Short mmCIF file of C-alpha atoms in Angstrom, two decimals:
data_model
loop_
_atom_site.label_atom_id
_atom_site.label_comp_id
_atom_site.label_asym_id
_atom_site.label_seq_id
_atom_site.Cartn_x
_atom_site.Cartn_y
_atom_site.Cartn_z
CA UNK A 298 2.07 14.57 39.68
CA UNK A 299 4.30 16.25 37.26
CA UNK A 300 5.52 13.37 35.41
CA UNK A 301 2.26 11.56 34.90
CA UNK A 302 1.06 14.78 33.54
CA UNK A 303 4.17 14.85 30.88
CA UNK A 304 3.38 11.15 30.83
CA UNK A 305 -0.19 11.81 29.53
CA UNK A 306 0.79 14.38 27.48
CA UNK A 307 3.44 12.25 25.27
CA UNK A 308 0.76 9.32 25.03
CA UNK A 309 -2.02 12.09 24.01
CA UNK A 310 0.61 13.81 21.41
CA UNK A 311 1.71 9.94 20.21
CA UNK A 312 -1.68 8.53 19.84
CA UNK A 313 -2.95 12.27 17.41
CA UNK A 314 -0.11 11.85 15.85
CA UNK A 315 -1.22 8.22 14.72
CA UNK A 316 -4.52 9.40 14.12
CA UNK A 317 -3.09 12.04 11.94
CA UNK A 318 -0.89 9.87 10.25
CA UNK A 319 -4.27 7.00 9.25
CA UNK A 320 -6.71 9.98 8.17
CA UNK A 321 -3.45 11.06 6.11
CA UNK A 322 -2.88 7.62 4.35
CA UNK A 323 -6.60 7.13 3.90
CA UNK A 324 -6.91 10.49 2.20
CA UNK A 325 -3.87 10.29 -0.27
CA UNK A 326 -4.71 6.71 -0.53
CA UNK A 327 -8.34 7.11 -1.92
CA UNK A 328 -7.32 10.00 -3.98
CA UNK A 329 -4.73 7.67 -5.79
CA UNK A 330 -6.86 5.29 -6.55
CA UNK A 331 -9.49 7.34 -8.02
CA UNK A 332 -6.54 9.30 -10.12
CA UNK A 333 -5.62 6.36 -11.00
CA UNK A 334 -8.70 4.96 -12.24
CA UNK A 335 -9.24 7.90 -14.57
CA UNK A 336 -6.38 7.70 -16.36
CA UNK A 337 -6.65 3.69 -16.58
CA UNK A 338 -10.46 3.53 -17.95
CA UNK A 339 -12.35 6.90 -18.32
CA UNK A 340 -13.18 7.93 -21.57
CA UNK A 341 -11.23 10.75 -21.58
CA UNK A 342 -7.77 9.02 -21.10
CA UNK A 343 -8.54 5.57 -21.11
CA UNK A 344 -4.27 4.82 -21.14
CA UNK A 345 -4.80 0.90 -20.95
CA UNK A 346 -0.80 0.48 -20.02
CA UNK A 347 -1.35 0.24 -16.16
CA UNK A 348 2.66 -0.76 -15.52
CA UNK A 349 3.82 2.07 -17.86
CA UNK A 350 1.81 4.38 -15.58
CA UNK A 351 3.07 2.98 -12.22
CA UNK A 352 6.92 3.44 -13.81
CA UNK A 353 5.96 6.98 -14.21
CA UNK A 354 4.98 7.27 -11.08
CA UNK A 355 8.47 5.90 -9.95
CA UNK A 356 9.90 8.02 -12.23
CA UNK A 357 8.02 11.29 -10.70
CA UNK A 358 8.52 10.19 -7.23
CA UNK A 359 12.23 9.66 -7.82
CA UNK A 360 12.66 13.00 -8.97
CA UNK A 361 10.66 14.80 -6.20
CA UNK A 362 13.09 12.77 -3.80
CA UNK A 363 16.19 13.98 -6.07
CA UNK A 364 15.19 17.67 -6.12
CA UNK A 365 14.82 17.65 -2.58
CA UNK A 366 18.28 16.07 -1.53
CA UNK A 367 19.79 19.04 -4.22
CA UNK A 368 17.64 21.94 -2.28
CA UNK A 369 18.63 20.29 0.93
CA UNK A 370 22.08 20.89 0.15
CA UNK A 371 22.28 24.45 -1.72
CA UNK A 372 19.58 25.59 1.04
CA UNK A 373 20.14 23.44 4.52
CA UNK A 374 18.14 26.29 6.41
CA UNK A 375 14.82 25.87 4.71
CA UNK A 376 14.78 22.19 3.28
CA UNK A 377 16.41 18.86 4.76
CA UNK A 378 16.76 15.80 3.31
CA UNK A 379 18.87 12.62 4.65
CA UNK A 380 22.25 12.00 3.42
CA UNK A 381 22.06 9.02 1.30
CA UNK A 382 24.00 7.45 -1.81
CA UNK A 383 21.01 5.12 -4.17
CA UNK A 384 24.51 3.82 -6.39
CA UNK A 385 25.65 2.25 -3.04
CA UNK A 386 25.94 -1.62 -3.63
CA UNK A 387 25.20 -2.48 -0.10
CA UNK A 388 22.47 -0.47 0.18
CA UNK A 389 21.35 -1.93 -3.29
CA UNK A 390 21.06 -5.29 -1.63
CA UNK A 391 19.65 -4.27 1.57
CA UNK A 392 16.65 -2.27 -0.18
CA UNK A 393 15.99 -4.28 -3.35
CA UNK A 394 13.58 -7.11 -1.30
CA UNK A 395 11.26 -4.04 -1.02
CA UNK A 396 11.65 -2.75 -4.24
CA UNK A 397 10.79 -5.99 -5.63
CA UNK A 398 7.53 -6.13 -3.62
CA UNK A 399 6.72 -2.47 -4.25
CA UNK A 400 7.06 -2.96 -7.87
CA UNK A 401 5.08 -6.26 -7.49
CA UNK A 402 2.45 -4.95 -5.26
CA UNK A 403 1.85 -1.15 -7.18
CA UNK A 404 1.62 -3.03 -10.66
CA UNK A 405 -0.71 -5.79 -9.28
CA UNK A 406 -2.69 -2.96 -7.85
CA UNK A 407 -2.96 -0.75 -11.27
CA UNK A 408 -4.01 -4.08 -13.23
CA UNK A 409 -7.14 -4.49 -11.54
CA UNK A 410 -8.14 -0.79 -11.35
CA UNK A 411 -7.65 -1.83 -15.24
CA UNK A 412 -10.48 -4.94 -15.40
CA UNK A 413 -12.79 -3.87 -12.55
CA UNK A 414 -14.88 -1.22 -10.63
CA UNK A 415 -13.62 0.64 -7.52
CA UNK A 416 -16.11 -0.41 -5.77
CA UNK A 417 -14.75 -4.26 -6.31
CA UNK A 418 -11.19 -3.05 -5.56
CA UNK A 419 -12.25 -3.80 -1.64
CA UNK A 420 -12.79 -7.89 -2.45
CA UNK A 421 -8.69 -7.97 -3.18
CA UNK A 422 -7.38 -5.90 -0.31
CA UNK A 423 -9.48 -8.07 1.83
CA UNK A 424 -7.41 -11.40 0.98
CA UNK A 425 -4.25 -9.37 2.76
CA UNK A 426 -5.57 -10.56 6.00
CA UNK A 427 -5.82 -14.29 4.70
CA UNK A 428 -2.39 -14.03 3.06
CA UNK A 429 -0.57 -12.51 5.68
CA UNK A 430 -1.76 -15.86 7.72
CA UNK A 431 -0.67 -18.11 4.92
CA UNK A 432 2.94 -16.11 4.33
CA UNK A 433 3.85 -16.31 8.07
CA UNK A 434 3.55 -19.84 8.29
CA UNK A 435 5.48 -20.89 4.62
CA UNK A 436 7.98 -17.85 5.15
CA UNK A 437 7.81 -17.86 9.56
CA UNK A 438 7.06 -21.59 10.34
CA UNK A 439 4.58 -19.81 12.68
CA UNK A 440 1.62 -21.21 13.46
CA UNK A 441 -1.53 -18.69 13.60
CA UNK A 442 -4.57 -19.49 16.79
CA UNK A 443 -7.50 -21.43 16.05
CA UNK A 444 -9.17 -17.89 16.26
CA UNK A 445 -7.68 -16.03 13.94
CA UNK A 446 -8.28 -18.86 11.65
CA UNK A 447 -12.16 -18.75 12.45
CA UNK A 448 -11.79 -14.88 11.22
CA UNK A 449 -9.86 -15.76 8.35
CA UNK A 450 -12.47 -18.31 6.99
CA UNK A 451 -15.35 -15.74 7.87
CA UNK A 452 -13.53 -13.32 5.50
CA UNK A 453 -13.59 -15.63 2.78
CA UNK A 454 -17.12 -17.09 3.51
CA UNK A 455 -18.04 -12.97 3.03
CA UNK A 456 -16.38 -12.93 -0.18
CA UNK A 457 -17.83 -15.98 -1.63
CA UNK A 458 -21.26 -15.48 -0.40
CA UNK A 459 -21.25 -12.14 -2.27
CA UNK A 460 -20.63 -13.73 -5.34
CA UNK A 461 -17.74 -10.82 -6.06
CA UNK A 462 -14.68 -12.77 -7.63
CA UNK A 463 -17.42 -14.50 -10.42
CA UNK A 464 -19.30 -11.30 -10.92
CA UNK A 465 -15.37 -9.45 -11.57
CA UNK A 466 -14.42 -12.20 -13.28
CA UNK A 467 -16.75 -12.07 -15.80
CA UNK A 468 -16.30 -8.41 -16.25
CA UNK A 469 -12.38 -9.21 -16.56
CA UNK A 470 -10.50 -10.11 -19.72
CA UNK A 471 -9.18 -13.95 -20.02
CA UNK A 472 -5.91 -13.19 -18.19
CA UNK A 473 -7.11 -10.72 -15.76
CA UNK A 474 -8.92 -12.46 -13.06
CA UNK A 475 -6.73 -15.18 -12.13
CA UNK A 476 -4.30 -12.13 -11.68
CA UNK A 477 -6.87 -10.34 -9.49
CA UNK A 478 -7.70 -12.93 -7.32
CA UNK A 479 -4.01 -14.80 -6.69
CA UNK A 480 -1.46 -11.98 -7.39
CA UNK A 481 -3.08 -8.63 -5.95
CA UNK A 482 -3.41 -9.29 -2.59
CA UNK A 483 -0.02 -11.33 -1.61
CA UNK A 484 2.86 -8.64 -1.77
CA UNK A 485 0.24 -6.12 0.99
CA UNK A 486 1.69 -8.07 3.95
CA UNK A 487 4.93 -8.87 2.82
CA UNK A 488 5.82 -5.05 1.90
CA UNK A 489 4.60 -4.37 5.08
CA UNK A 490 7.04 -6.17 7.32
CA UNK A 491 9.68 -5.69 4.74
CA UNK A 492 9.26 -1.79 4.63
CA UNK A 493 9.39 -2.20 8.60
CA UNK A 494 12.73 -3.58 8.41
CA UNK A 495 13.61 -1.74 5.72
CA UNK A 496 13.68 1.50 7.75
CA UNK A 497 15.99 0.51 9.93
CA UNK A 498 18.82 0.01 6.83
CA UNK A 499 18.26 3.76 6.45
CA UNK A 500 18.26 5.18 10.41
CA UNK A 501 14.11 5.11 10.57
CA UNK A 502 14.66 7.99 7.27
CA UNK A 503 11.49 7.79 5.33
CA UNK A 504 12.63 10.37 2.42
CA UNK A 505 15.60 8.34 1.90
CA UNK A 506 13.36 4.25 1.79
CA UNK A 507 10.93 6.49 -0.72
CA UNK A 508 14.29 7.75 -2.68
CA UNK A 509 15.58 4.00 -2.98
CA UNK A 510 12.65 2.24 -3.21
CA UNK A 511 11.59 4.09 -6.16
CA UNK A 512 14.63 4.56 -7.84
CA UNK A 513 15.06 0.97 -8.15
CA UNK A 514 11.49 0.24 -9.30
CA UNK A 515 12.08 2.22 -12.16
CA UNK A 516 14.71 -0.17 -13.14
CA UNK A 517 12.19 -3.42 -12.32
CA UNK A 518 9.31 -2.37 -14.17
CA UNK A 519 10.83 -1.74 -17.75
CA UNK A 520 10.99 -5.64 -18.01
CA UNK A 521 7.50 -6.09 -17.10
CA UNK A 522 6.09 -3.22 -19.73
CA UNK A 523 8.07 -5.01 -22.25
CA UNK A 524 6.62 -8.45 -21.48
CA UNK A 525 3.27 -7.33 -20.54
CA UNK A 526 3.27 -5.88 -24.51
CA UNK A 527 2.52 -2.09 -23.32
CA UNK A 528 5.26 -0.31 -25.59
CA UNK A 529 2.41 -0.57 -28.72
CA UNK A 530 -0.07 0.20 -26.56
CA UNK A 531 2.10 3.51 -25.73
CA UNK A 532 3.48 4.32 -28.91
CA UNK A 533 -0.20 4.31 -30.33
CA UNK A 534 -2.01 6.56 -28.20
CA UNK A 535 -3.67 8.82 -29.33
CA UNK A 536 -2.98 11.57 -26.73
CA UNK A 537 0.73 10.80 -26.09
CA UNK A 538 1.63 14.56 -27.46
CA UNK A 539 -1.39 16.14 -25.59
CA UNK A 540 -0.21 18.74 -22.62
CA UNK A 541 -3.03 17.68 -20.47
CA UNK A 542 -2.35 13.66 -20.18
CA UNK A 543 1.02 14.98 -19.27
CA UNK A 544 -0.36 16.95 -16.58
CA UNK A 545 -2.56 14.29 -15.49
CA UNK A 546 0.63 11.69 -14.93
CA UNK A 547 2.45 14.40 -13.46
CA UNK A 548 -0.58 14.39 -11.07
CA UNK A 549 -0.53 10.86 -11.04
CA UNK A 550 3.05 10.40 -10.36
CA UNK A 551 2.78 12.96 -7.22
CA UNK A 552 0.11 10.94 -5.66
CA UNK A 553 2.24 7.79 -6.41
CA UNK A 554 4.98 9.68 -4.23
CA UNK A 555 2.37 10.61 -1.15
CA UNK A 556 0.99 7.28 -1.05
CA UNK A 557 4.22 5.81 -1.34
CA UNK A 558 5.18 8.16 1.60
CA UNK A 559 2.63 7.70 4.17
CA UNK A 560 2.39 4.46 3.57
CA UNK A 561 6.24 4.27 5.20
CA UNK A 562 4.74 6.74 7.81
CA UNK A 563 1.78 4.82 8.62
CA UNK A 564 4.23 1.58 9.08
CA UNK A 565 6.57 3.65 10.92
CA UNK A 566 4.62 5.35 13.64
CA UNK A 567 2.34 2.57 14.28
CA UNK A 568 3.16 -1.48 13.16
CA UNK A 569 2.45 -4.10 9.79
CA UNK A 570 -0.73 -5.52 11.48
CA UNK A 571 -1.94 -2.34 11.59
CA UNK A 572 -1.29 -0.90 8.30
CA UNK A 573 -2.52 -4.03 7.03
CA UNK A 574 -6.05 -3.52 8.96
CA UNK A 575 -6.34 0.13 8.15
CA UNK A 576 -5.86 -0.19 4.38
CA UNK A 577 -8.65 -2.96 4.92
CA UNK A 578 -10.77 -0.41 6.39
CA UNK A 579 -9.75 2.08 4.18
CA UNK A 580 -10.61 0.23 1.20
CA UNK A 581 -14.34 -0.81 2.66
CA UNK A 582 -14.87 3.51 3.27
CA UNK A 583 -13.45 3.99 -0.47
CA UNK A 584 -16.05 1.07 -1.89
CA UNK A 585 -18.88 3.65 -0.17
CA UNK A 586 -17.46 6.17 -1.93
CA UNK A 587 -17.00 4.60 -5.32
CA UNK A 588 -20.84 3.33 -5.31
CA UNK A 589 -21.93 6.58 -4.79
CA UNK A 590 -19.60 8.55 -7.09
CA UNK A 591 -19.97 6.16 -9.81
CA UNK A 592 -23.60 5.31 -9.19
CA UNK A 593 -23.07 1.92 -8.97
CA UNK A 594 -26.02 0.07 -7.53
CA UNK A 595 -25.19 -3.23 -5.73
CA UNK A 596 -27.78 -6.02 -4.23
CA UNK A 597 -28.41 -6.34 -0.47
CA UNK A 598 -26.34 -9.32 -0.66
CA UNK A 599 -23.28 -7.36 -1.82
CA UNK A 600 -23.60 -5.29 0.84
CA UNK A 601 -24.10 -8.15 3.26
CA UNK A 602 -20.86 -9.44 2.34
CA UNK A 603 -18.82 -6.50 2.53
CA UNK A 604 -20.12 -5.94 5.88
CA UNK A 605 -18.83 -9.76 6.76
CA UNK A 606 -16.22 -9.05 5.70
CA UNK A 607 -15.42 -6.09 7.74
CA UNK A 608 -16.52 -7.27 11.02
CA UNK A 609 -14.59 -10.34 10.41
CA UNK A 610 -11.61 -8.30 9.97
CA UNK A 611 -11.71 -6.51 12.93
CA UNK A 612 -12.23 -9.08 14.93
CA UNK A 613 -9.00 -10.67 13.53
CA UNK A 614 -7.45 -7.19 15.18
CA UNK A 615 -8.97 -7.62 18.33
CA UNK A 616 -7.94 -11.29 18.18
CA UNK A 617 -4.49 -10.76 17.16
CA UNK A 618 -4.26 -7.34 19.69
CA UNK A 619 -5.03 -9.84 22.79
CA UNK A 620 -2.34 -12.48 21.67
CA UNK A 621 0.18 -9.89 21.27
CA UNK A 622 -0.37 -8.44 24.96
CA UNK A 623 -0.54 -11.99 26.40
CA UNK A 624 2.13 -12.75 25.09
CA UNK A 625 3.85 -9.69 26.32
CA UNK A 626 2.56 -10.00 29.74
CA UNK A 627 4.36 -14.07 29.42
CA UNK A 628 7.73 -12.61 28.44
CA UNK A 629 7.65 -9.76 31.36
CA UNK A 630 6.26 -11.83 34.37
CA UNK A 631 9.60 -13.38 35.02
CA UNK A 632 11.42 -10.32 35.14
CA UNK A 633 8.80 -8.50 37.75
CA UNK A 634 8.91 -12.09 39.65
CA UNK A 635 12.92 -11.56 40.36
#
């Protein structure tokens, strides 16, 4: 009686900690992206150097990361922070695969916020699903069920139907679409089972992957500013020496950090499928949002196909949450049989 009361209590305590843990990433998540939005295309700020403002989020997050290891240190009693050395050339080679993808995946993500609406931001998370089925079999060799192939072409059939990737493209500069469509989605699934196996380089630490990960992405984006023709674009701006674009990077580079952060988290305490499907989610709750705060009117059929699109995705869960317990069930049958 006892122990299936502790039982019950661990799973209740482990499954609100999860929820805790998604409501946390959706919230930080959302915020970013609207933060981020404002300083890419309002008329206030209007930056228009979307990689120079995810290396200053690097550069923020690093030094939140750095400040805590130094108060860790000077005051153990009241802040803690892993033990860790970023110079280390073996832990250079171990974490760099992420960094790569980080840097990839945050800079895809500020380019679009650059050529289209929030609201549209939901058509490229939505291809995760599709390329996390096309990665595992050119990276994995492993074949994905007829089933999950059904939900896969649904997703796209919702896409198309709506009409979103012309209707963006059309809104997008020369260069931008092809980028929107092809390169922002890809790096979402990858990251995901990257920063999985990441963790376990670093003892499950998720201060120390953010230190790394970020430190090194400051290093990989400089290249990209420069070749992506952003230093003119920098030097010119007309609010470079103004106190309050400061302030809003600074603000920009903390929610860089937190979403950085619970986005480990989230992978941590629950799995890559599901991080993937919850920033799915996520991103249909935040296209609400962004039609409403925005006042951006869309047709029926818009609607319609974010709706698809949704359903279509969570059936892929439910799908992909039955093979994984079958296949469970397969592995532990001959172990209960002897």
């Amino acid at each position: 009686m006892y122990q299936n009361l502790e039982e019950h209590n661990r799973l209740v305590n482990k499954y609100l900690k999860i929820v805790f843990v998604v409501a946390l990433y959706w919230c930080t998540s959302i915020l970013t992206v609207f933060v981020n939005k404002h300083l890419l295309s309002s008329d206030t700020v209007n930056l228009g150097a979307p990689l120079f403002m995810s290396w200053f989020q690097c550069v923020v997050s690093t030094w939140i990361c750095f400040v805590m290891s130094r108060l860790s240190r000077k005051y153990p009693s009241v802040f803690t922070f892993p033990e860790g050395n970023p110079l280390d050339i073996d832990t250079f080679r171990k974490i760099l695969p992420l960094s790569v993808l980080y840097t990839l995946m945050i800079g895809a993500n500020n380019l679009s916020l650059s050529y289209v609406t929030v609201a549209f931001y939901y058509i490229g998370r939505s291809l995760t699903t599709v390329f996390s089925v096309v990665l595992t079999y050119v990276i994995l060799r492993q074949r994905t069920s007829f089933k999950c192939l059904m939900c896969c072409a649904v997703i796209v059939i919702g896409l198309l139907a709506g009409r979103g990737i012309r209707k963006a493209s059309q809104r997008c500069s020369p260069g931008g679409a092809p980028f929107l469509e092809f390169s922002a989605p890809w790096p979402w699934p990858m990251f995901s089972i990257q920063t999985k196996k990441s963790l376990t380089h670093v003892n499950q630490e998720v201060w120390l992957l953010s230190y790394y990960n970020n430190r090194y992405s400051t290093l990989l984006f400089l290249p990209l500013i420069i070749i992506n023709g952003e230093l003119e674009t920098i030097i010119t701006y007309q609010h470079l020496w103004a106190a309050w674009f400061w302030a809003a990077m600074v603000l920009s580079g903390v929610c860089g950090f937190a979403i950085g952060f619970v986005t480990a988290l989230e992978i941590q305490v629950t799995s890559p499928l599901t991080h993937n499907i919850s920033g799915t989610a996520k991103a249909c709750a935040q296209t609400l949002i962004a039609t409403q705060y925005y006042h951006d009117v869309r047709s029926a059929l818009w609607w319609t196909s974010n709706i698809v699109v949704l359903v279509a995705s969570a059936a892929y869960t439910r799908v992909k949450q039955l093979e994984m317990v079958r296949h469970h069930q397969q592995r532990t049958a001959p172990t209960q049989k002897a």
